[in-house]
Amino acid sequence: MKLLNLSLCSTSVIGLVCAGVPALAAAASSSPATGASPGTYEGGIADIVVTAQRRASSAQDTPIALTAVTGEALRDQNVTDIISLSSSIPNVQFSQSQINARLSIRGVGFNTNFPGAEARVAYYVDDVYVSRPGGVLGTFFDVDRVEVLRGPQGTLYGRNATAGAINVITKKPTDILTGFAQVTFGNYQYLQLEGGIGGPLAEGISYRISGATTYQFKGYGKNELDGKDVNDQNTEAVRGQLQLEPADTITLNLESSYTRQNDRQGFPYFFSENPESPKINPAVSLLGGQYAKNRRDVNYDQSPNLQRTLFNVSGTLNWDIGDRTTLTTIGAYRYVSSENNVDQDMTQVRAGEAVFLDKSRQYSFEARVNHDFDWGNLVVGGYYFKENIYGNVRVEPIDLGLLTGNSFLIQGFEVAGDINTRAIAGFAQVHVDLSDTLSVDVGARYGDEKKEKFDEYYQFSTAPFNRDAAPIISNFIPYDKVASKDFTPKVTLNYQPNSDTLLYATFSQAVKLGGFNLGGLQPPFDTEKLTDYEVGAKLDLLDGRLRANFAAFYYKYDNIQVYRVKETSTAIENAASSDLYGIEAEIVYMPTADLKLDLNVGWLHSEYKDYITKDEFTGEDLDLSGNKLQQAPDYTVNAGVEYMFPMADGDLVLRGEGQFMGRTYFYPKQLDFLSQKPYETFNAFVTYRANNGLAVSAYVKNIADKFYITAMSNVSTSLYGGALTATYGAPRTYGLKVGYSF
């Protein structure tokens, strides 16, 4: 009944917006024609105001390797989630695997599916940190802008910003009536409805309600055994905001959102037998199991399923105290529940049904003061974070009764437990103008973090799985607490000889606390640390028609937490260290007011140092020194061309773009069969924007229907011979979008 209520609620939100558009159109003023595509204007390339440094500043005046994208540009390019955003940013890889988003920036990312794991890219929605990798998906609607910060952000962002940070800023309530509604139809029976409406309720009170429903009724493949679609989509989300202004100097924004997902997406496909494995999959050798004939199909005895529930409530207070001082406080509660069923043997026989469950309750509070001086600016604040994670992994092993008539389950197991995290931090960053052209930013964060493990238990079964019958092994590994107190500094020297040029050099650090691997049967892993040396340039040339931003960096990455499959579980171990270095370029050129060319290029070198581990099959020492990091392709190239035809009542915009990706390894071993070879994809868009707010667009993505892998891992080495599984990128998709904004 709750799911039905949410469906009706979110559908009602869209319906309210759609029904209100005709009646409200007369009252809403039509936006004037700008004669240029979003993000541009007649005089050149427009800038975007960002809050990347916890205060408003121009993106071009912010000394960070930063990419900012407006909500209008996201809609024009049919970017409907954080995963598809990566096609326009250098040196990033965003993908999904099972319940989790895998976000990687400059080769530093997330690559496990076990409950309780934490990401290295700090993801924020309206300044609220989202701890769970599974809580990232489903938050991306009614977006005002997105800011992607590359490089460690250990000063102002703190927790797990080793690789960088992503800020998603949603549309806010306004004191005039505004809104939009759009519907998208696509192949694979794709239907998306999204809308938002907001305005004044009374003096000093305004609101905004938005929602999105995404249905893909036909999946990218089928389960050959039962005929059900797989890799479909069924997501509904709604968000409400109330903004109070009791005085001219005080603004309080109250926000709540709810997301529900129930579909068959994100699961790993069988990719191939591991040629290094000393044995083949027993489901194939003993029980006659067969893999699917087509690579986008499956042949599972139980179709995969993904269920996700997200709930958030937060309050943000901004108080202009006076004397150029502003106080900001943010309090929030987030609930995330993600569960998925996976057929571990990937055949039609009962040989390994697995259920992964990850539940989290998160509380956070942040307070910061921003003060402007004649000589610069100061941001100082404190942060408190508390989270309880419950993780559960259950695997039903091979049922030999299918072969002998007598059921005898071998090596079935269930693991579960709670991990509590508490983090307290104080931080400050000061900007000092040393002269008219030279300035310096100095920041530091002192954090005190602690993780505790509770009620962890293991059960192994040699009979049909029965929790009451199987013995419980509690606290098998006698470690229950890890803690760390870390100081992470940042120093940036800025040189700005004129308003069109910014040169900067940065030294910064960030850490990711160690922790526990539920189900890993291992001691806790240690805290990792990343040190960044970076230089950059931001240039506006040719009277604002050429923008060229560059960054070059060198990372010293110590005590890396590496995820590997060993026997029946995923192990997390600390590799010695790694060196990473690379360069990035983001270039936009407008030779005329109607033509725009854009190019994003990233080149990356990554290498493990002194990494000695054990081979998961032979148990012998394995030297991985000199190997590349996971999810760290040598190069990423994104290129686009856009042309606008001005018309009497609007603009017609044509856009084509291509993404080129270097070889990507998904495992510490540098073997070709454990990687995705270089590939390229191409997209095309046609958009008509009328002066009265109407917009119609058509799109084709992955025009050549390129097949490529976005994530890969081994399954259990002892049960299934270490067979390789993979998550695939979307095939060719196309559709039509119709929208109206006012």
XYZ file of C-alpha atoms in Angstrom, residues 72-693:
622
model
C 18.880 23.383 -18.413
C 21.997 21.894 -20.042
C 21.336 18.578 -18.274
C 17.824 18.431 -19.700
C 19.003 19.367 -23.200
C 21.460 16.430 -23.204
C 18.981 14.042 -21.552
C 21.149 13.577 -18.452
C 18.653 11.999 -16.072
C 21.020 10.603 -13.424
C 24.506 11.094 -12.069
C 25.787 8.091 -14.059
C 25.208 9.695 -17.479
C 26.882 12.946 -16.391
C 30.379 11.480 -16.780
C 30.316 11.848 -20.573
C 31.078 15.575 -20.261
C 33.809 15.627 -17.566
C 37.484 14.649 -17.993
C 39.092 11.907 -15.896
C 35.853 10.651 -14.344
C 33.999 7.346 -14.512
C 30.476 7.034 -13.136
C 28.606 3.721 -13.298
C 26.280 1.448 -11.339
C 26.908 -2.072 -10.104
C 24.155 -3.877 -8.201
C 22.863 -1.580 -5.463
C 25.704 0.939 -5.611
C 26.842 3.899 -7.663
C 30.513 3.575 -8.619
C 31.959 7.072 -8.772
C 35.618 7.431 -9.715
C 37.590 10.644 -10.230
C 41.203 10.595 -11.445
C 41.446 6.860 -10.856
C 40.321 7.052 -7.222
C 36.904 5.493 -6.726
C 34.617 2.767 -5.407
C 34.725 -0.857 -6.537
C 32.918 -3.225 -4.174
C 29.329 -4.302 -3.639
C 29.475 -5.556 -0.071
C 27.275 -3.786 2.541
C 28.875 -1.146 4.704
C 31.462 0.002 2.144
C 32.017 3.732 1.708
C 32.873 5.782 -1.355
C 35.858 8.051 -1.953
C 33.844 10.692 -3.815
C 31.820 12.799 -1.377
C 28.296 13.206 -2.783
C 26.117 16.070 -1.524
C 22.503 17.006 -2.193
C 21.751 20.570 -1.079
C 24.822 20.579 1.190
C 23.841 17.296 2.902
C 26.412 14.492 2.671
C 25.061 11.184 1.304
C 27.104 8.427 2.926
C 25.674 5.316 1.253
C 26.779 4.582 -2.334
C 23.295 3.137 -2.810
C 21.736 6.406 -1.637
C 23.300 8.392 -4.483
C 20.944 6.970 -7.110
C 17.418 8.388 -7.197
C 18.295 11.937 -6.035
C 18.825 13.513 -9.456
C 15.682 15.468 -10.420
C 14.541 19.111 -10.501
C 18.231 20.045 -10.515
C 19.396 23.666 -10.631
C 23.079 22.812 -11.211
C 25.744 20.191 -10.514
C 29.293 20.937 -9.409
C 31.949 18.229 -9.812
C 35.161 19.005 -7.901
C 38.162 16.937 -8.974
C 40.930 16.288 -6.489
C 40.923 15.793 -2.687
C 38.600 18.135 -0.799
C 39.684 17.345 2.742
C 39.224 20.842 4.174
C 35.692 22.061 3.559
C 34.087 18.714 2.652
C 35.849 16.366 5.022
C 34.414 12.845 5.098
C 35.544 10.612 2.260
C 36.339 13.365 -0.218
C 39.623 11.677 -1.129
C 38.857 11.653 -4.847
C 36.709 14.780 -4.988
C 33.193 15.974 -4.315
C 29.901 16.278 -6.183
C 27.377 18.952 -5.241
C 23.827 18.525 -6.532
C 21.864 21.724 -5.967
C 18.133 21.449 -6.534
C 15.717 24.187 -7.576
C 14.682 26.352 -4.624
C 11.393 28.068 -3.743
C 10.976 31.546 -5.212
C 8.801 34.544 -4.409
C 7.232 34.397 -7.884
C 5.402 31.506 -9.498
C 7.766 29.262 -11.492
C 7.689 25.705 -12.689
C 8.214 23.203 -15.453
C 6.811 19.929 -16.706
C 8.228 17.473 -19.202
C 7.528 14.020 -20.568
C 10.023 11.761 -22.358
C 9.172 8.783 -24.555
C 11.905 6.404 -25.690
C 12.650 2.968 -27.057
C 12.484 -0.018 -24.728
C 9.074 1.440 -23.775
C 10.751 4.220 -21.801
C 8.560 6.827 -20.130
C 9.729 9.580 -17.797
C 7.633 12.320 -16.229
C 9.309 15.139 -14.346
C 8.032 18.452 -13.066
C 8.204 21.074 -10.389
C 6.183 24.073 -9.304
C 6.796 26.700 -6.653
C 5.980 30.193 -5.556
C 4.693 32.307 -2.667
C 2.179 31.029 -0.130
C 2.076 34.092 2.066
C 4.299 36.985 3.083
C 7.710 35.503 3.804
C 6.644 31.924 2.978
C 7.263 30.130 -0.321
C 7.232 26.515 -1.484
C 8.388 24.136 -4.181
C 7.086 20.655 -4.974
C 8.753 18.452 -7.557
C 8.638 14.863 -8.635
C 9.891 12.377 -11.170
C 8.731 8.958 -12.308
C 10.833 6.806 -14.601
C 9.492 3.637 -16.167
C 11.258 1.452 -18.665
C 8.737 -1.307 -19.236
C 10.914 -3.262 -21.648
C 14.346 -4.291 -20.390
C 17.605 -4.379 -22.301
C 17.393 -8.182 -22.083
C 15.314 -11.127 -20.873
C 15.593 -14.035 -18.516
C 15.538 -17.006 -20.895
C 14.118 -19.286 -18.209
C 10.936 -17.360 -17.309
C 10.737 -14.748 -20.098
C 10.803 -11.768 -17.716
C 12.573 -8.570 -18.738
C 15.874 -7.677 -17.078
C 17.575 -4.290 -16.890
C 14.264 -2.461 -16.862
C 13.504 0.545 -14.636
C 10.798 1.524 -12.169
C 11.577 4.552 -9.990
C 9.376 7.191 -8.368
C 10.552 10.209 -6.382
C 9.035 13.307 -4.834
C 10.539 16.305 -3.042
C 8.920 19.124 -1.076
C 10.485 22.361 0.148
C 9.179 25.146 2.355
C 11.139 28.380 2.677
C 10.513 30.778 5.547
C 11.821 34.344 5.752
C 10.800 35.647 9.196
C 13.103 38.632 8.711
C 15.064 40.234 5.895
C 18.238 38.697 7.300
C 17.005 35.145 7.975
C 16.074 32.363 5.562
C 15.072 28.868 6.666
C 14.626 26.124 4.057
C 12.908 22.902 5.111
C 13.230 20.000 2.697
C 12.046 16.413 2.524
C 12.264 13.817 -0.242
C 11.254 10.220 -0.835
C 12.409 7.787 -3.528
C 11.209 4.270 -4.246
C 12.742 1.837 -6.752
C 11.680 -1.710 -7.606
C 13.116 -3.170 -10.804
C 15.753 -5.459 -12.310
C 18.699 -3.210 -13.076
C 22.349 -2.907 -12.093
C 22.973 -6.619 -11.599
C 26.133 -8.325 -12.924
C 25.961 -10.541 -16.015
C 28.006 -13.663 -16.529
C 30.903 -12.506 -18.700
C 33.241 -15.468 -19.043
C 34.977 -18.285 -17.236
C 38.150 -17.097 -15.570
C 40.998 -18.684 -17.597
C 43.220 -18.559 -14.500
C 40.800 -20.589 -12.400
C 41.924 -24.119 -11.559
C 38.354 -25.451 -11.839
C 35.221 -24.702 -13.796
C 31.893 -23.639 -12.397
C 30.420 -26.679 -10.581
C 26.903 -25.689 -11.631
C 28.022 -26.302 -15.213
C 30.078 -29.427 -14.569
C 27.698 -31.229 -12.191
C 24.188 -29.980 -12.739
C 24.115 -29.134 -16.426
C 23.620 -25.406 -15.945
C 23.709 -23.257 -19.049
C 24.491 -19.594 -19.482
C 22.324 -17.305 -21.586
C 22.863 -17.410 -25.336
C 22.808 -13.619 -25.807
C 25.088 -11.377 -23.765
C 22.308 -8.992 -22.655
C 20.095 -11.915 -21.587
C 20.338 -14.116 -18.511
C 19.325 -17.694 -17.750
C 18.617 -17.476 -14.033
C 16.488 -19.793 -11.922
C 15.474 -16.612 -10.064
C 15.221 -13.281 -11.869
C 17.302 -10.502 -10.271
C 15.565 -7.799 -8.294
C 16.618 -4.417 -6.912
C 14.627 -2.592 -4.250
C 15.625 0.803 -2.910
C 14.011 3.252 -0.501
C 15.427 6.700 0.253
C 14.056 9.229 2.704
C 15.520 12.581 3.641
C 14.530 15.493 5.837
C 16.744 18.540 6.352
C 16.712 22.146 7.463
C 19.092 24.870 6.287
C 19.301 28.209 8.073
C 21.072 31.219 6.584
C 21.329 34.223 8.897
C 22.949 37.483 7.857
C 24.181 38.498 11.275
C 25.529 41.795 10.035
C 28.943 43.394 9.682
C 29.521 41.169 6.596
C 29.003 37.972 8.616
C 26.716 35.079 7.697
C 25.847 32.024 9.784
C 24.761 28.808 8.058
C 23.503 25.700 9.849
C 22.415 22.451 8.199
C 20.757 19.603 10.072
C 19.657 16.435 8.291
C 18.428 12.883 8.664
C 18.730 10.322 5.842
C 17.414 6.780 5.598
C 18.659 4.421 2.901
C 17.609 0.833 2.311
C 18.991 -1.061 -0.691
C 18.454 -4.758 -1.362
C 19.105 -6.899 -4.386
C 18.920 -10.572 -5.300
C 21.674 -11.976 -7.497
C 22.079 -15.437 -8.991
C 25.732 -16.138 -8.168
C 26.112 -19.147 -10.479
C 24.303 -17.280 -13.304
C 22.563 -20.398 -14.653
C 19.105 -21.939 -14.416
C 20.037 -24.361 -11.604
C 19.863 -23.626 -7.894
C 23.527 -23.119 -7.257
C 23.986 -19.873 -5.434
C 21.167 -17.417 -4.764
C 22.583 -14.353 -3.001
C 20.822 -11.479 -1.267
C 22.672 -8.244 -0.420
C 21.045 -5.866 2.060
C 22.379 -2.458 3.123
C 20.402 -0.240 5.532
C 21.536 3.069 6.951
C 20.259 5.763 9.302
C 22.355 8.891 9.093
C 22.309 12.077 11.189
C 24.431 15.117 10.405
C 24.765 18.687 11.552
C 27.034 21.404 10.213
C 27.502 25.004 11.300
C 29.756 27.507 9.582
C 30.399 31.232 9.712
C 31.433 33.203 6.652
C 32.942 36.655 7.169
C 34.185 39.106 4.545
C 37.114 41.379 5.350
C 38.573 44.253 3.368
C 41.529 41.988 2.673
C 39.734 38.687 2.054
C 37.315 36.125 3.430
C 37.114 33.574 6.265
C 35.029 30.385 6.506
C 35.097 28.547 9.823
C 32.840 25.761 11.023
C 32.173 22.453 12.707
C 30.634 19.173 11.603
C 28.978 16.222 13.352
C 28.040 12.950 11.670
C 26.533 9.751 13.038
C 25.448 6.680 11.101
C 24.256 3.175 11.845
C 24.661 0.666 9.021
C 23.110 -2.783 9.065
C 24.533 -5.131 6.444
C 23.470 -8.633 5.528
C 24.711 -11.081 2.890
C 23.055 -14.444 2.473
C 24.104 -17.087 -0.049
C 22.144 -20.268 -0.725
C 24.749 -22.678 -2.101
C 24.584 -25.580 -4.534
C 21.619 -27.911 -4.040
C 23.019 -31.360 -4.893
C 19.522 -32.729 -4.492
C 18.951 -31.629 -8.049
C 21.553 -34.222 -9.046
C 21.210 -37.002 -6.438
C 17.682 -36.660 -5.116
C 18.997 -35.867 -1.630
C 19.506 -32.214 -0.791
C 22.904 -31.452 0.668
C 23.914 -27.796 0.628
C 27.618 -27.081 0.782
C 29.216 -23.891 2.050
C 26.039 -21.878 2.330
C 26.434 -18.944 4.652
C 24.880 -15.816 6.068
C 26.756 -12.896 7.557
C 25.316 -9.802 9.168
C 26.203 -7.048 11.545
C 26.023 -3.382 12.457
C 28.654 -0.719 11.941
C 28.318 2.555 13.802
C 30.245 5.594 12.605
C 30.783 8.816 14.505
C 32.715 11.759 13.098
C 33.425 15.184 14.600
C 35.414 17.845 12.773
C 36.401 21.473 12.929
C 37.541 23.314 9.816
C 38.579 26.741 8.590
C 39.728 28.327 5.365
C 40.923 31.873 4.881
C 41.382 33.787 1.630
C 43.917 36.625 1.833
C 44.535 39.212 -0.905
C 48.279 39.786 -0.820
C 48.102 42.336 -3.661
C 45.817 43.316 -6.511
C 46.878 40.223 -8.436
C 48.163 37.757 -5.836
C 46.174 35.930 -3.152
C 46.428 32.827 -1.022
C 43.921 30.340 0.410
C 44.943 28.486 3.561
C 42.676 25.858 5.086
C 42.747 22.964 7.487
C 40.424 20.374 8.947
C 40.879 18.377 12.131
C 38.709 15.282 12.245
C 38.078 12.701 14.924
C 36.376 9.603 13.447
C 35.471 6.271 14.980
C 33.834 3.089 13.701
C 32.474 0.337 15.907
C 31.257 -3.103 14.880
C 28.328 -4.687 16.763
C 26.426 -7.963 16.695
C 28.382 -9.417 13.804
C 27.658 -13.090 13.277
C 28.437 -15.833 10.753
C 26.452 -18.966 9.992
C 27.623 -21.802 7.768
C 25.178 -24.474 6.674
C 25.609 -28.015 5.359
C 21.853 -28.576 5.234
C 18.984 -26.646 3.672
C 19.572 -23.207 5.114
C 17.842 -22.724 8.448
C 18.983 -19.947 10.742
C 17.650 -21.769 13.808
C 19.433 -25.003 12.908
C 22.818 -23.604 11.875
C 25.376 -22.668 14.532
C 26.016 -18.971 15.074
C 29.603 -17.788 15.236
C 29.591 -14.369 16.854
C 32.432 -11.883 16.561
C 34.549 -14.394 14.691
C 37.249 -11.764 14.262
C 37.933 -10.150 17.667
C 38.167 -6.552 16.517
C 35.357 -4.143 17.232
C 36.705 -0.594 16.909
C 38.835 1.561 14.629
C 39.541 5.244 15.168
C 41.606 7.972 13.619
C 42.407 11.608 14.321
C 43.628 13.395 11.223
C 44.788 16.847 10.244
C 44.280 17.647 6.534
C 45.687 20.973 5.310
C 45.262 22.889 2.076
C 47.267 25.797 0.639
C 46.489 27.452 -2.705
C 48.412 30.322 -4.248
C 46.405 32.332 -6.801
C 47.664 34.741 -9.442
C 45.037 36.776 -11.318
C 46.680 39.457 -13.496
C 43.313 40.381 -15.031
C 39.651 39.377 -14.927
C 40.126 36.815 -17.707
C 43.083 34.891 -16.264
C 43.506 32.796 -13.126
C 46.623 30.738 -12.357
C 46.819 28.635 -9.201
C 48.990 26.084 -7.397
C 47.610 23.823 -4.650
C 48.853 21.467 -1.958
C 46.092 19.501 -0.213
C 45.379 16.266 1.642
C 42.383 14.067 2.413
C 41.806 10.781 4.246
C 39.349 7.899 4.219
C 38.917 6.142 7.549
C 39.601 2.438 7.823
C 36.844 0.088 8.847
C 35.284 -3.331 8.736
C 34.351 -5.643 5.902
C 31.188 -7.435 6.992
C 31.442 -11.022 5.873
C 35.103 -10.738 5.014
C 36.374 -12.797 7.969
C 39.265 -10.399 8.337
C 40.749 -7.830 10.706
C 39.825 -4.184 10.070
C 41.585 -2.336 7.297
C 43.522 0.884 7.918
C 42.959 4.532 7.024
C 44.211 5.665 3.619
C 45.640 9.097 2.802
C 46.025 11.067 -0.416
C 48.329 14.046 -0.942
C 47.804 16.264 -3.993
C 50.219 18.653 -5.703
C 48.366 20.544 -8.416
C 48.622 23.532 -10.749
C 45.902 24.979 -12.941
C 44.892 27.783 -15.245
C 41.496 29.255 -16.143
C 41.499 31.495 -19.210
C 38.840 33.487 -21.049
C 40.230 34.638 -24.402
C 39.104 36.229 -27.686
C 36.653 38.613 -26.018
C 35.065 35.807 -24.060
C 34.497 33.442 -26.990
C 37.239 30.983 -26.025
C 37.420 29.402 -22.610
C 40.363 27.151 -21.810
C 40.796 25.567 -18.375
C 43.770 23.334 -17.558
C 44.928 21.314 -14.559
C 47.971 19.129 -13.901
C 48.295 17.034 -10.747
C 50.509 14.569 -8.913
C 49.081 12.278 -6.220
C 50.912 10.432 -3.472
C 48.344 7.833 -2.418
C 49.238 5.826 0.709
C 47.756 2.749 2.375
C 45.178 2.227 -0.366
C 42.126 0.154 0.537
C 41.906 -2.455 -2.242
C 38.899 -4.736 -2.736
C 39.493 -8.310 -3.940
C 37.445 -11.511 -4.134
C 38.847 -14.338 -2.030
C 37.080 -17.666 -1.553
C 33.441 -16.946 -0.576
C 33.746 -13.238 0.153
C 35.253 -9.903 -0.741
C 38.421 -8.990 1.118
C 39.671 -5.462 1.727
C 43.413 -5.067 2.103
C 45.773 -2.113 2.278
C 48.155 -1.876 -0.660
C 51.398 -0.063 0.126
C 51.020 3.072 -1.986
C 50.467 4.436 -5.459
C 51.587 7.303 -7.633
C 49.108 9.015 -9.925
C 49.634 12.000 -12.165
C 47.792 13.505 -15.082
C 46.530 16.507 -16.970
C 43.083 17.830 -17.854
C 41.781 20.366 -20.335
C 38.273 21.802 -20.719
C 37.881 23.995 -23.798
C 34.833 25.799 -25.165
C 35.081 27.884 -28.334
C 32.366 30.037 -29.936
C 33.635 31.296 -33.300
C 30.181 32.830 -33.806
C 27.205 33.430 -31.558
C 25.489 30.413 -33.148
C 28.294 27.840 -33.169
C 29.828 26.226 -30.098
C 32.666 23.684 -29.993
C 33.631 21.934 -26.762
C 36.439 19.541 -25.899
C 37.288 17.855 -22.590
C 40.476 15.798 -22.383
C 41.917 13.852 -19.478
C 45.163 11.860 -19.386
C 46.045 9.752 -16.361
C 48.986 7.625 -15.242
C 48.441 5.361 -12.228
C 50.756 2.778 -10.709
C 50.805 0.624 -7.567
C 54.040 0.775 -5.568
C 55.408 -2.236 -3.643
C 52.084 -4.101 -3.659
C 52.605 -7.732 -2.592
C 49.542 -9.894 -1.949
C 48.363 -13.511 -2.260
C 46.998 -15.068 -5.432
C 43.355 -15.991 -4.780
C 43.700 -19.325 -6.584
C 47.199 -20.596 -5.784
C 47.854 -18.846 -2.465
C 51.334 -17.902 -3.682
C 52.841 -14.442 -3.329
C 51.659 -12.116 -6.068
C 53.585 -8.963 -6.948
C 51.243 -6.308 -8.363
C 53.760 -3.461 -8.154
C 53.715 -1.360 -11.292
C 50.132 -2.276 -12.179
C 47.483 0.319 -12.881
C 44.721 1.214 -10.441
C 41.159 0.082 -11.008
C 38.752 2.352 -12.895
C 41.696 4.487 -14.049
C 41.728 4.646 -17.878
C 44.756 6.238 -19.509
C 42.619 8.807 -21.285
C 39.093 10.205 -21.537
C 38.087 12.487 -24.403
C 34.700 14.175 -24.776
C 34.088 16.324 -27.851
C 30.966 18.116 -29.037
C 29.728 20.518 -31.687
C 26.540 22.561 -31.341
C 24.856 24.866 -33.826
C 21.867 27.108 -33.238
C 19.446 28.361 -35.878
C 17.668 31.493 -34.584
C 14.010 31.559 -35.518
C 11.265 34.141 -35.210
C 9.609 32.417 -32.263
C 12.546 30.526 -30.757
C 15.771 28.620 -31.450
C 16.558 25.301 -33.101
C 19.732 23.692 -31.734
C 21.606 20.732 -33.234
C 24.273 18.945 -31.196
C 26.556 15.984 -31.799
C 29.083 14.585 -29.321
C 31.463 11.692 -28.858
C 33.185 10.070 -25.885
C 36.475 8.162 -26.216
C 37.663 5.996 -23.321
C 41.026 4.302 -22.833
C 41.522 0.777 -21.545
C 40.067 0.362 -18.067
C 41.175 -2.352 -15.640
C 38.690 -3.566 -13.040
C 41.034 -5.746 -11.005
C 44.545 -5.242 -9.580
C 45.869 -7.886 -11.967
C 46.788 -6.319 -15.294
C 45.240 -8.898 -17.621
C 43.299 -7.999 -20.743
C 40.366 -10.265 -19.893
C 39.962 -8.293 -16.637
C 39.560 -4.999 -18.477
C 37.495 -3.050 -20.981
C 39.449 -2.282 -24.118
C 39.361 1.286 -25.549
C 35.991 2.221 -27.013
C 33.978 5.202 -28.210
C 30.301 6.215 -28.166
C 28.410 8.955 -30.019
C 25.242 10.908 -29.224
C 23.056 13.345 -31.177
C 20.402 15.866 -30.079
C 17.906 18.147 -31.810
C 16.174 20.717 -29.608
C 13.613 23.392 -30.361
C 13.107 26.038 -27.652
C 10.235 28.459 -28.172
C 10.176 31.909 -26.628
C 6.993 31.024 -24.736
C 8.709 28.295 -22.671
